[in-house]
mmCIF file of C-alpha atoms and ligand atoms in Angstrom:
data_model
loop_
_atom_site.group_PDB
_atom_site.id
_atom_site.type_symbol
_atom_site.label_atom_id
_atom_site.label_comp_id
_atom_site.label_asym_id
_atom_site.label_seq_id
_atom_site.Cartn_x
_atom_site.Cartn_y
_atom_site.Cartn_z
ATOM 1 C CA UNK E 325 145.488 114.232 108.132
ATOM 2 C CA UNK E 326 142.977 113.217 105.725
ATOM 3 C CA UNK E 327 145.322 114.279 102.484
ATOM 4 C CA UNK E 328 143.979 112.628 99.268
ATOM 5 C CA UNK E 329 140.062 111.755 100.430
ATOM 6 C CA UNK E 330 137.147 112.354 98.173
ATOM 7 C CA UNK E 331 134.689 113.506 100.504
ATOM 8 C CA UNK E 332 131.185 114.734 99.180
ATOM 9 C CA UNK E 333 129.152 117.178 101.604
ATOM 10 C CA UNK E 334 125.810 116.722 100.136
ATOM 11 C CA UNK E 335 123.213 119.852 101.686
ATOM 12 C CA UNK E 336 123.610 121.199 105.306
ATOM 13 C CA UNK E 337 122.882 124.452 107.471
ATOM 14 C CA UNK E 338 125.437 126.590 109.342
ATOM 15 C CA UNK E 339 126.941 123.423 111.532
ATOM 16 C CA UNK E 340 127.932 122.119 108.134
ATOM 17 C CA UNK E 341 130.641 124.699 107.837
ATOM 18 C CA UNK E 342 132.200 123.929 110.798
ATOM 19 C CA UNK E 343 132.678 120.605 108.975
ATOM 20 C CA UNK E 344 134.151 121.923 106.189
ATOM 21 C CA UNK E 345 136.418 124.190 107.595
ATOM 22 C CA UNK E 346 137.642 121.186 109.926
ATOM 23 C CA UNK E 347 137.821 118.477 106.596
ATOM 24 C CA UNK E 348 139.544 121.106 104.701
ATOM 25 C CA UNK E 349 142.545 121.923 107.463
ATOM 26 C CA UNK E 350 142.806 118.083 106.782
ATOM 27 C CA UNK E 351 143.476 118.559 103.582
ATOM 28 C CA UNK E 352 140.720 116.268 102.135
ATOM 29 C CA UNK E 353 139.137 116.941 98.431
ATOM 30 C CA UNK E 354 135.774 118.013 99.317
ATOM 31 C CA UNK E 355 133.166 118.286 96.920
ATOM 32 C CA UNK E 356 129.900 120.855 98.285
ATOM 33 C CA UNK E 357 127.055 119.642 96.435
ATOM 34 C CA UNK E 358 123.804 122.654 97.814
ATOM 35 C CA UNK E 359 126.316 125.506 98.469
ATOM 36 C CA UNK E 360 125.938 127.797 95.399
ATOM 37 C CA UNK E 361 124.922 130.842 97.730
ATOM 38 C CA UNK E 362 127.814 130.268 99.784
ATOM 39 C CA UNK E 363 130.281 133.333 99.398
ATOM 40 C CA UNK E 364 133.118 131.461 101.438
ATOM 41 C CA UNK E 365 135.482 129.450 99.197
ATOM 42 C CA UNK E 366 137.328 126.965 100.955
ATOM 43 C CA UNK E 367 140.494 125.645 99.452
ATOM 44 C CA UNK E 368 140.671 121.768 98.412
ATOM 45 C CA UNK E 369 136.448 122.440 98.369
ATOM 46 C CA UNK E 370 134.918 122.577 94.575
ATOM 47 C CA UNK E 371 131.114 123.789 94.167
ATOM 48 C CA UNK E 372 128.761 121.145 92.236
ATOM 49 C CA UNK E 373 125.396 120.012 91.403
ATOM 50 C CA UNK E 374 124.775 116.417 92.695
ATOM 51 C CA UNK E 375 124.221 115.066 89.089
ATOM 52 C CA UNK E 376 127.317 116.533 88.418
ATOM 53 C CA UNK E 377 129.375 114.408 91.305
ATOM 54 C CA UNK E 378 131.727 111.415 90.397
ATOM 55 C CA UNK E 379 130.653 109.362 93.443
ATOM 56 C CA UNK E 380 132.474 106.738 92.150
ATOM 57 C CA UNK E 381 135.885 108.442 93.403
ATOM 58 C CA UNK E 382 134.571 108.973 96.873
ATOM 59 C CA UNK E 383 135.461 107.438 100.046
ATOM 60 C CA UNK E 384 132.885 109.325 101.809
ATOM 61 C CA UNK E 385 129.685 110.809 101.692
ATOM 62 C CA UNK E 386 128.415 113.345 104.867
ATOM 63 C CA UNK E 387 124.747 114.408 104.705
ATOM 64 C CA UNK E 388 123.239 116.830 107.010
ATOM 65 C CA UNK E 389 121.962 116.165 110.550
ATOM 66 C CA UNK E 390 118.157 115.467 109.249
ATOM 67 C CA UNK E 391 119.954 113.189 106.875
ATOM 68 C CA UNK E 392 117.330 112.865 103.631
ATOM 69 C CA UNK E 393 113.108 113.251 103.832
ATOM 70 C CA UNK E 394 111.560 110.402 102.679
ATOM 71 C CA UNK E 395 111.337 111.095 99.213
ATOM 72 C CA UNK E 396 115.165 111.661 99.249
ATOM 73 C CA UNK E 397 115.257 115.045 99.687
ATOM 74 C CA UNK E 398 118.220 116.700 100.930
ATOM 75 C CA UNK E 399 118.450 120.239 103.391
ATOM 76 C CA UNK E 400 120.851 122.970 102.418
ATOM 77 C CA UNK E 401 120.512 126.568 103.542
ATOM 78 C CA UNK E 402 122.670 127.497 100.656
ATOM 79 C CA UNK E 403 120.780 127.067 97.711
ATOM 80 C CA UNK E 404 117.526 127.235 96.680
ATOM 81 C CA UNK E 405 118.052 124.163 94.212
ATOM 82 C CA UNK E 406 116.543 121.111 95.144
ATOM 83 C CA UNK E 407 118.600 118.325 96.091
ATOM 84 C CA UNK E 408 117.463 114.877 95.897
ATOM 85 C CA UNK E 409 119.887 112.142 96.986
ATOM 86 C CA UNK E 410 119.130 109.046 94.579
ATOM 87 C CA UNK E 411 119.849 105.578 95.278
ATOM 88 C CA UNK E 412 121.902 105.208 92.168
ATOM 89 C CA UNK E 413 123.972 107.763 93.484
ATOM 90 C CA UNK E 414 125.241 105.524 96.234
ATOM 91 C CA UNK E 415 125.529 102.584 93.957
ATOM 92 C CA UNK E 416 128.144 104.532 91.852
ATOM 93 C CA UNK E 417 130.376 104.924 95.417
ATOM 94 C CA UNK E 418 133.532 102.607 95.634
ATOM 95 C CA UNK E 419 132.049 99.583 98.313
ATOM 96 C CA UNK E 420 134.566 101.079 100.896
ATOM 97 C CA UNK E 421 132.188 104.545 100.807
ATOM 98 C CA UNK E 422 131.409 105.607 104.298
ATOM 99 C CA UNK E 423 127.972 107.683 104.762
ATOM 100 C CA UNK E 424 127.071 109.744 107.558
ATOM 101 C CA UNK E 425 124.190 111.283 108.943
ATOM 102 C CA UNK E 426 122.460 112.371 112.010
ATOM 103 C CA UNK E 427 119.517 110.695 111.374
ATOM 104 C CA UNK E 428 117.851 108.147 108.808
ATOM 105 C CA UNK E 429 114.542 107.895 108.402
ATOM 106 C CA UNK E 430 113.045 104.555 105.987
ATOM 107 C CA UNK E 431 114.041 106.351 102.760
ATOM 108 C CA UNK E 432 117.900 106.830 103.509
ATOM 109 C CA UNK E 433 118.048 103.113 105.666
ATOM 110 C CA UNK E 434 116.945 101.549 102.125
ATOM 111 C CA UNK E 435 119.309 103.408 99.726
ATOM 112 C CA UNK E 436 122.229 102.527 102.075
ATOM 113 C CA UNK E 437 120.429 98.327 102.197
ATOM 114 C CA UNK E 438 120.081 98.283 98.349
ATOM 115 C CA UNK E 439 124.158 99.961 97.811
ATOM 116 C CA UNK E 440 125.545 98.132 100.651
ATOM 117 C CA UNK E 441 127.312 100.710 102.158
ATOM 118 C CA UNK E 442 128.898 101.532 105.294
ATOM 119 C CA UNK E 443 126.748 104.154 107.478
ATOM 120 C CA UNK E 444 127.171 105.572 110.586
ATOM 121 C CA UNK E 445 124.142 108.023 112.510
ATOM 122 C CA UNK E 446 125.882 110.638 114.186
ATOM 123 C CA UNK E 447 123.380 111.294 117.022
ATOM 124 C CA UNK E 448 123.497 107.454 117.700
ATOM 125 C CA UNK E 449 126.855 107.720 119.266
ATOM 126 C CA UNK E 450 127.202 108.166 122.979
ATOM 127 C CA UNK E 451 129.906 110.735 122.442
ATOM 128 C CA UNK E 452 127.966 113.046 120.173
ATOM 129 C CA UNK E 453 124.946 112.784 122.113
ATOM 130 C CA UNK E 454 126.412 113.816 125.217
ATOM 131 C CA UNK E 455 128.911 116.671 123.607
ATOM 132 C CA UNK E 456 125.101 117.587 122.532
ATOM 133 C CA UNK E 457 123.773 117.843 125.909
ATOM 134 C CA UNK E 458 125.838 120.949 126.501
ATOM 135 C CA UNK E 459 124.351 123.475 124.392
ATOM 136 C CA UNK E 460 120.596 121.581 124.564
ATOM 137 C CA UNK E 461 121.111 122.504 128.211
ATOM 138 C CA UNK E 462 121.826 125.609 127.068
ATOM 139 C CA UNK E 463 118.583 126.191 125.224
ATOM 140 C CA UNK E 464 116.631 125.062 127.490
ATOM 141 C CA UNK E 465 117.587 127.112 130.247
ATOM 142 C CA UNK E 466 116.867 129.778 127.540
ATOM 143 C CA UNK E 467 113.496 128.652 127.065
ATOM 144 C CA UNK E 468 112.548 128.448 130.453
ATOM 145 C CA UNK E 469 113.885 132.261 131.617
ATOM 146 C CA UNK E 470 111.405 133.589 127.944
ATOM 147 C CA UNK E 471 108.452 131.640 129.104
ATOM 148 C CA UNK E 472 108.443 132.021 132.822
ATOM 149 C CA UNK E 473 107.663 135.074 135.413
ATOM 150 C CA UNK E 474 110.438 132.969 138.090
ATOM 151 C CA UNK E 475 114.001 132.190 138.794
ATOM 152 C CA UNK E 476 114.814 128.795 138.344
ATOM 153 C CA UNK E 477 116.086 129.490 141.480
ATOM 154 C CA UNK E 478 113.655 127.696 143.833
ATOM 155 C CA UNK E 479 111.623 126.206 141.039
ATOM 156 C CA UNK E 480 109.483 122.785 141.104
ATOM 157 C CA UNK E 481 111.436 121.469 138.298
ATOM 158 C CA UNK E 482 110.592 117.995 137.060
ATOM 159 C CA UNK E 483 113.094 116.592 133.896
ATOM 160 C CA UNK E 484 111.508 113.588 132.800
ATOM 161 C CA UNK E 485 114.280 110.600 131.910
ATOM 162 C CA UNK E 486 118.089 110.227 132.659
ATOM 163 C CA UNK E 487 119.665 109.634 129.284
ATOM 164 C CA UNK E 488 122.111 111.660 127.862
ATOM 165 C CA UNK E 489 120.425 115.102 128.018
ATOM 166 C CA UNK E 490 118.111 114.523 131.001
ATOM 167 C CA UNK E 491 120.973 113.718 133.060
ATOM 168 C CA UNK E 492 122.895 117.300 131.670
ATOM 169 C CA UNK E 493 119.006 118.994 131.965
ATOM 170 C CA UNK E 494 118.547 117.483 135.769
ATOM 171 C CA UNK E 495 122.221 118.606 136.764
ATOM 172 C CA UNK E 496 122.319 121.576 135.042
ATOM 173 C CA UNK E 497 119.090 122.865 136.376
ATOM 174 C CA UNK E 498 119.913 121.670 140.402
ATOM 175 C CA UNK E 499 123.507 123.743 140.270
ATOM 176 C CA UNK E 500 120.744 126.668 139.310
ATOM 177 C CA UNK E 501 119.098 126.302 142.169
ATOM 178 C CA UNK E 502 115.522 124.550 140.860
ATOM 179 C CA UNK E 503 114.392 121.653 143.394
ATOM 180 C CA UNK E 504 114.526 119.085 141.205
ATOM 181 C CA UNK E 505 112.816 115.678 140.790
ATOM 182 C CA UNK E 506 113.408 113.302 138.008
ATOM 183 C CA UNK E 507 110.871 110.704 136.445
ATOM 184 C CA UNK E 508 112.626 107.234 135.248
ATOM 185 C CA UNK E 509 112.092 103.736 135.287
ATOM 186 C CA UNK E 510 114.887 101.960 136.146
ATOM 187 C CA UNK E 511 116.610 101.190 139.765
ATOM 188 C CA UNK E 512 119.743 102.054 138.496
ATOM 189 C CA UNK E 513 118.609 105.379 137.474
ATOM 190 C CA UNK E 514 116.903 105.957 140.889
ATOM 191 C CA UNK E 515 120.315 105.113 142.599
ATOM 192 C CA UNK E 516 121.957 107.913 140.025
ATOM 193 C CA UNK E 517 119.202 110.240 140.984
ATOM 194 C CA UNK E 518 119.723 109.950 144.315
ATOM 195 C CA UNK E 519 123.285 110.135 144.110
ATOM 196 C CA UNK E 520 122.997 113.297 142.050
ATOM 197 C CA UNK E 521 121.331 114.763 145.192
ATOM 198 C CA UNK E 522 117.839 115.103 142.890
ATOM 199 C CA UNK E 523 114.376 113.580 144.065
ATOM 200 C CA UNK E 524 113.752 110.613 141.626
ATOM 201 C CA UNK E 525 110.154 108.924 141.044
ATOM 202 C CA UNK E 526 109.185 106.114 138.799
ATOM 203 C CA UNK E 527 107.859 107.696 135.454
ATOM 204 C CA UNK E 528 104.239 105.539 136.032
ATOM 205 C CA UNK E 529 103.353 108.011 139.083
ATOM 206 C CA UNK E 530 103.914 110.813 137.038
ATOM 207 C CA UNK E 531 100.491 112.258 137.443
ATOM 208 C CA UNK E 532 101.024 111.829 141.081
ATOM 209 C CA UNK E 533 103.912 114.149 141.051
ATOM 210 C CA UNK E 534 103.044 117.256 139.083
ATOM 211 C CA UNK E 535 100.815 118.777 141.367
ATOM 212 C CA UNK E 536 102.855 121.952 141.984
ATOM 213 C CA UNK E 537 105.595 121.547 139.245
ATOM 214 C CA UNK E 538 106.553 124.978 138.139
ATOM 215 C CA UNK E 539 108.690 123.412 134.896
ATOM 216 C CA UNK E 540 108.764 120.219 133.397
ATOM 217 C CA UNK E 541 111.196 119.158 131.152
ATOM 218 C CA UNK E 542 110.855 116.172 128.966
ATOM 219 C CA UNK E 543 113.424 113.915 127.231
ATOM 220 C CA UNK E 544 111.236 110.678 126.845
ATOM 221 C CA UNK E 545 110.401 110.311 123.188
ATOM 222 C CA UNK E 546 107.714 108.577 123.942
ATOM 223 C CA UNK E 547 103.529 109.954 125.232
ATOM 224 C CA UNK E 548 104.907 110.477 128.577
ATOM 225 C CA UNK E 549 103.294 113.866 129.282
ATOM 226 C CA UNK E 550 99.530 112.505 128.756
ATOM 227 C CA UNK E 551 96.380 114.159 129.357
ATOM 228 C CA UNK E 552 95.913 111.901 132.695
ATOM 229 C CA UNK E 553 99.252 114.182 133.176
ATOM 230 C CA UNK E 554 98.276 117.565 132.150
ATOM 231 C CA UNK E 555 95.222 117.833 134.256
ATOM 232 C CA UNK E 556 97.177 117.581 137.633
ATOM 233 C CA UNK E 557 99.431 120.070 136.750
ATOM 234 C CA UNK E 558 99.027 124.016 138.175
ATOM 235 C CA UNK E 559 98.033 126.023 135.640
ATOM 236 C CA UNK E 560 100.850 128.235 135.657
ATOM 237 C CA UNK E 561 103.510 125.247 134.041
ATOM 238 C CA UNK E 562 105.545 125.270 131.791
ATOM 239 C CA UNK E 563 106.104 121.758 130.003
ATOM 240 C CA UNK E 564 109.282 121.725 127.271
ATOM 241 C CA UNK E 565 109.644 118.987 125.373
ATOM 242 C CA UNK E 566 112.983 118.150 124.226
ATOM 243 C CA UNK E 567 112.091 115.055 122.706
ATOM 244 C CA UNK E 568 112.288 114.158 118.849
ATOM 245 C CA UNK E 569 109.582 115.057 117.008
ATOM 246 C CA UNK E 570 106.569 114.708 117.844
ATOM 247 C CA UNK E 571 107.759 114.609 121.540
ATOM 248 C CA UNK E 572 106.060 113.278 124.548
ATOM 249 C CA UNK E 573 103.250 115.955 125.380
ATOM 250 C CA UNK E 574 99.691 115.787 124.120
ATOM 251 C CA UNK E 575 100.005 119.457 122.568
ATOM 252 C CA UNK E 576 96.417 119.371 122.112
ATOM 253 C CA UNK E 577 95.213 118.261 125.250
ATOM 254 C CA UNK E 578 97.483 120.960 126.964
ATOM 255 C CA UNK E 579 96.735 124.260 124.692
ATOM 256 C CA UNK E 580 93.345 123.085 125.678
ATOM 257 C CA UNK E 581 93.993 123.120 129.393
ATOM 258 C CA UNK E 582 95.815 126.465 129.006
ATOM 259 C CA UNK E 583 99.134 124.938 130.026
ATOM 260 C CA UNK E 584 102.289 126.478 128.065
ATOM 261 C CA UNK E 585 103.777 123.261 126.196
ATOM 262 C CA UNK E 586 106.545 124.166 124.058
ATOM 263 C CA UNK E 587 108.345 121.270 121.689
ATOM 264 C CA UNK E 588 111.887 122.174 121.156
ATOM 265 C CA UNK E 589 113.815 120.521 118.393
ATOM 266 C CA UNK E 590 117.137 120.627 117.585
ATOM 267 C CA UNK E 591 118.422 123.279 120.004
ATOM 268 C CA UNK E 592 122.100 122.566 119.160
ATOM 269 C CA UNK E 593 121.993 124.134 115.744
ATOM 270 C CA UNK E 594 119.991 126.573 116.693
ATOM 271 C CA UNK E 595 121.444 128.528 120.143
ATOM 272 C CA UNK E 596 125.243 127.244 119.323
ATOM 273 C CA UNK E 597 125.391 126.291 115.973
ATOM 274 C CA UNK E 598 129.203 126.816 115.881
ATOM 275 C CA UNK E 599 130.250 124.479 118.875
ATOM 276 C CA UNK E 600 127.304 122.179 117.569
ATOM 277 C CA UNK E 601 129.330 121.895 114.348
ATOM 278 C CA UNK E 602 132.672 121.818 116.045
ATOM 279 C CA UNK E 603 131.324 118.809 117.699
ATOM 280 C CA UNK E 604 130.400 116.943 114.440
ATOM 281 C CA UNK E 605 133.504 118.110 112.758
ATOM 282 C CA UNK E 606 135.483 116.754 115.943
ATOM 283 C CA UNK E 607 133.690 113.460 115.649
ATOM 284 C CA UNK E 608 133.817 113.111 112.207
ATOM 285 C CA UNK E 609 137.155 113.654 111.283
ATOM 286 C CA UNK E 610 138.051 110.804 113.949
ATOM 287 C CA UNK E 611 135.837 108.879 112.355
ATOM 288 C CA UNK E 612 136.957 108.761 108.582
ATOM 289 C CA UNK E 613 140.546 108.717 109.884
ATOM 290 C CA UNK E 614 139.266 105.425 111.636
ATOM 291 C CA UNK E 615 137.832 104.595 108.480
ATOM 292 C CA UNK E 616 141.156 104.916 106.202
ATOM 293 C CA UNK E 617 143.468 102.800 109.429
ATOM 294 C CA UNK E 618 140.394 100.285 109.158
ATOM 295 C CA UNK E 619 140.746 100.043 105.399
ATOM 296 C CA UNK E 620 144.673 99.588 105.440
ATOM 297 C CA UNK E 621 144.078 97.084 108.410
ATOM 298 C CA UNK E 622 145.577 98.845 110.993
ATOM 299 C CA UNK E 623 142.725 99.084 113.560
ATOM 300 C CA UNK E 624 140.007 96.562 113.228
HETATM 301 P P1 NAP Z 1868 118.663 108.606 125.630
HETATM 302 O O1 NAP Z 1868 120.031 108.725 126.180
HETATM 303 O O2 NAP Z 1868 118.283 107.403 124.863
HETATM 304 O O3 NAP Z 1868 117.618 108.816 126.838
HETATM 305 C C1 NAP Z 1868 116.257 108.607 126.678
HETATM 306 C C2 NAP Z 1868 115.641 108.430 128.056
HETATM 307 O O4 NAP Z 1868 114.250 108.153 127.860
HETATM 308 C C3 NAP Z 1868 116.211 107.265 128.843
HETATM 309 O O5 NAP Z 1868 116.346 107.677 130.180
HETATM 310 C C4 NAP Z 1868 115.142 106.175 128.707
HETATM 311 O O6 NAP Z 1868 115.042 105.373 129.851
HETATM 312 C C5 NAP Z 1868 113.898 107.009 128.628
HETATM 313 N N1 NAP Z 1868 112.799 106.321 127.960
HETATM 314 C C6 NAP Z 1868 112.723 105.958 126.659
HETATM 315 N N2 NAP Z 1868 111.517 105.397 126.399
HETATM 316 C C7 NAP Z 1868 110.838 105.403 127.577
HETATM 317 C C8 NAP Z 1868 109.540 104.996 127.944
HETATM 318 N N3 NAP Z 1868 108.689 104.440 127.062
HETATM 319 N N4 NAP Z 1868 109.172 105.149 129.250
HETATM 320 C C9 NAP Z 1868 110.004 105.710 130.136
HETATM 321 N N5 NAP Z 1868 111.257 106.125 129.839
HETATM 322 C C10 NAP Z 1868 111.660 105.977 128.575
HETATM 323 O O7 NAP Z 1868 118.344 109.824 124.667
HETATM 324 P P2 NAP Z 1868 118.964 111.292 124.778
HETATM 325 O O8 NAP Z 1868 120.220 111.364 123.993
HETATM 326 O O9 NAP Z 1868 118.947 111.707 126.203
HETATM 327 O O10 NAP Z 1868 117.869 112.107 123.961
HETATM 328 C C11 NAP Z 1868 116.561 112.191 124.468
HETATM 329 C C12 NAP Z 1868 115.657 112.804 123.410
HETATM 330 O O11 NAP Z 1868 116.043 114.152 123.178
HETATM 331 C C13 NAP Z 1868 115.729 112.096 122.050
HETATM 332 O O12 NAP Z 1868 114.448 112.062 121.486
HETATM 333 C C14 NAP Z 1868 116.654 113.007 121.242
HETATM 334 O O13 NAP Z 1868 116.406 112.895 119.848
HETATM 335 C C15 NAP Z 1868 116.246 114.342 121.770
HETATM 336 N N6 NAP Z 1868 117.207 115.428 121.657
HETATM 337 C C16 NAP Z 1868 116.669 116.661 121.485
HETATM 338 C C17 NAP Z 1868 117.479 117.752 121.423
HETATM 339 C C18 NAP Z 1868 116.837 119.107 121.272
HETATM 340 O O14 NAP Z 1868 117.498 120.048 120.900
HETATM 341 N N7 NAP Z 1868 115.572 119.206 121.590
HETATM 342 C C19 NAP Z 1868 118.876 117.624 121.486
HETATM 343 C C20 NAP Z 1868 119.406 116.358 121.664
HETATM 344 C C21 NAP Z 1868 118.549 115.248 121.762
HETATM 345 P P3 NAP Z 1868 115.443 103.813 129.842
HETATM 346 O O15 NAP Z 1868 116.945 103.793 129.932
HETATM 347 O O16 NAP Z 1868 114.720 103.307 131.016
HETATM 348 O O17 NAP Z 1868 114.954 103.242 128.508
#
């Protein structure tokens, strides 16, 4: 149980209440700083403006997935009132404060530098990343059925990389059916491929292998999907990038060849945004209980 813990929720989108509902079954303190539109009360949960926080009672601090923009800016779907998260803020926070995020981007690494803070990016973790998979898989097979006139059934499939979700995207898609080949770089990826029962290729002969790919699915965030790429691909393709923004396709290059390239961010929150948060909730609430055993030295 997390009975006692001041734990500010500072902006967030539908996931976000999957986090609260979790936090508040654990009977933490939570203060909901963005959630003015919000019918739902949650008990133990108190409604406030950010400059209206005591940060200097809390022993945690969750942001949403995107974390802050880089002028501090903080996402909420819940109120229209902007949000800015400023470094004084954090500087107010008792030096045992944990922060969490999905992301961080150059503004949010340098407020949690200058206070010294503890912070932990969700989507870093191996565990949330592949928990993640799942419902990416999900969406993508959704994508793929809107923007095709085939099964994936039979399909030239090509899923580019075989980290956490092109592994789920490559599997996923061969127990469908799809013949499927997969692009890495690494011999002990090859061996995995071809363990998997998939047709692997090193990523460099890419352009070699396209020639009648039906779908191609990209998690490589980096230009992997070039115009050297695009060209030797049937016109009738789909590409979907998975990749973070601004994925691995040359959008341009493709819209100009009249090949379909779709980027697809953040597919979690979008086709399951309950399980999506029950899987940050899950990890979270490990987390900060980690966090208080750490702090009364019982796990190191
Ligand atoms: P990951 O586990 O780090 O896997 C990335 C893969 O890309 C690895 O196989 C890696 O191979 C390969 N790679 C990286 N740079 C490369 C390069 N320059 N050339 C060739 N291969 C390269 O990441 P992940 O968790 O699978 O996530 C993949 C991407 O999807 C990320 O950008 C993530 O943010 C995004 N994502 C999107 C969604 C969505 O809804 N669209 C959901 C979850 C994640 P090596 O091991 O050889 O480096």
């Amino acid at each position: 149980m997390l009975t006692d813990l001041q734990i500010a929720i500072v902006g967030g989108d539908a996931r976000t209440l999957e986090v609260i509902r979790k936090l508040t079954e654990e009977d933490a303190i939570l203060t909901l700083v963005g959630y003015d539109q919000l019918d739902h009360g949650f008990t133990g949960a108190s409604k406030r403006n950010i400059d209206e926080v005591n940060f200097s009672i809390m022993d945690s601090i969750i942001l949403p997935t995107s974390g802050t923009g880089l002028s501090g800016e903080v996402e909420t779907i819940f109120s229209n009132k902007k949000i800015i998260l400023k470094p004084e803020y954090l500087k107010q926070t008792p030096p045992h404060c944990h922060v969490y995020s999905g992301i961080s981007n150059s503004y949010l690494d340098n407020c949690i530098k200058n206070s010294n803070r503890k912070f932990t990016k969700l989507f870093e973790r191996d565990d949330v990343a592949i928990y993640n998979s799942i419902p990416t898989v999900e969406g993508t097979i959704m994508m793929v059925i809107q923007h095709t006139d085939i099964t994936i059934h039979g399909s030239n499939t090509i899923v580019l990389g075989l980290g956490r979700v092109g592994m789920s995207v490559a599997r996923t898609f061969a127990l469908l059916g799809a013949k499927v080949k997969v692009g890495a770089r690494k011999s002990e990826h090859f061996a995995r491929i071809t363990e998997m029962g998939l047709t692997p290729f090193h990523i460099d002969d890419l352009k070699h292998e396209v020639a009648n790919t039906d779908v191609c699915i990209n998690t490589i965030p980096a230009p992997i999907v070039t115009a050297e790429v695009i060209t030797k691909m049937p016109s009738h393709t789909l590409v979907v990038d998975l990749a973070s923004k601004p994925g691995g396709t040359d959008f341009r290059y493709a819209e100009k060849r009249g090949i379909k390239a779709l980027l697809a961010p953040g597919l979690p929150g979008i086709v399951a945004p309950k399980t999506a948060g029950k899987i940050i909730a899950n990890v979270l609430s490990q987390l900060i209980k980690e966090d208080v055993l750490s702090r009364k030295g019982k796990i190191t």
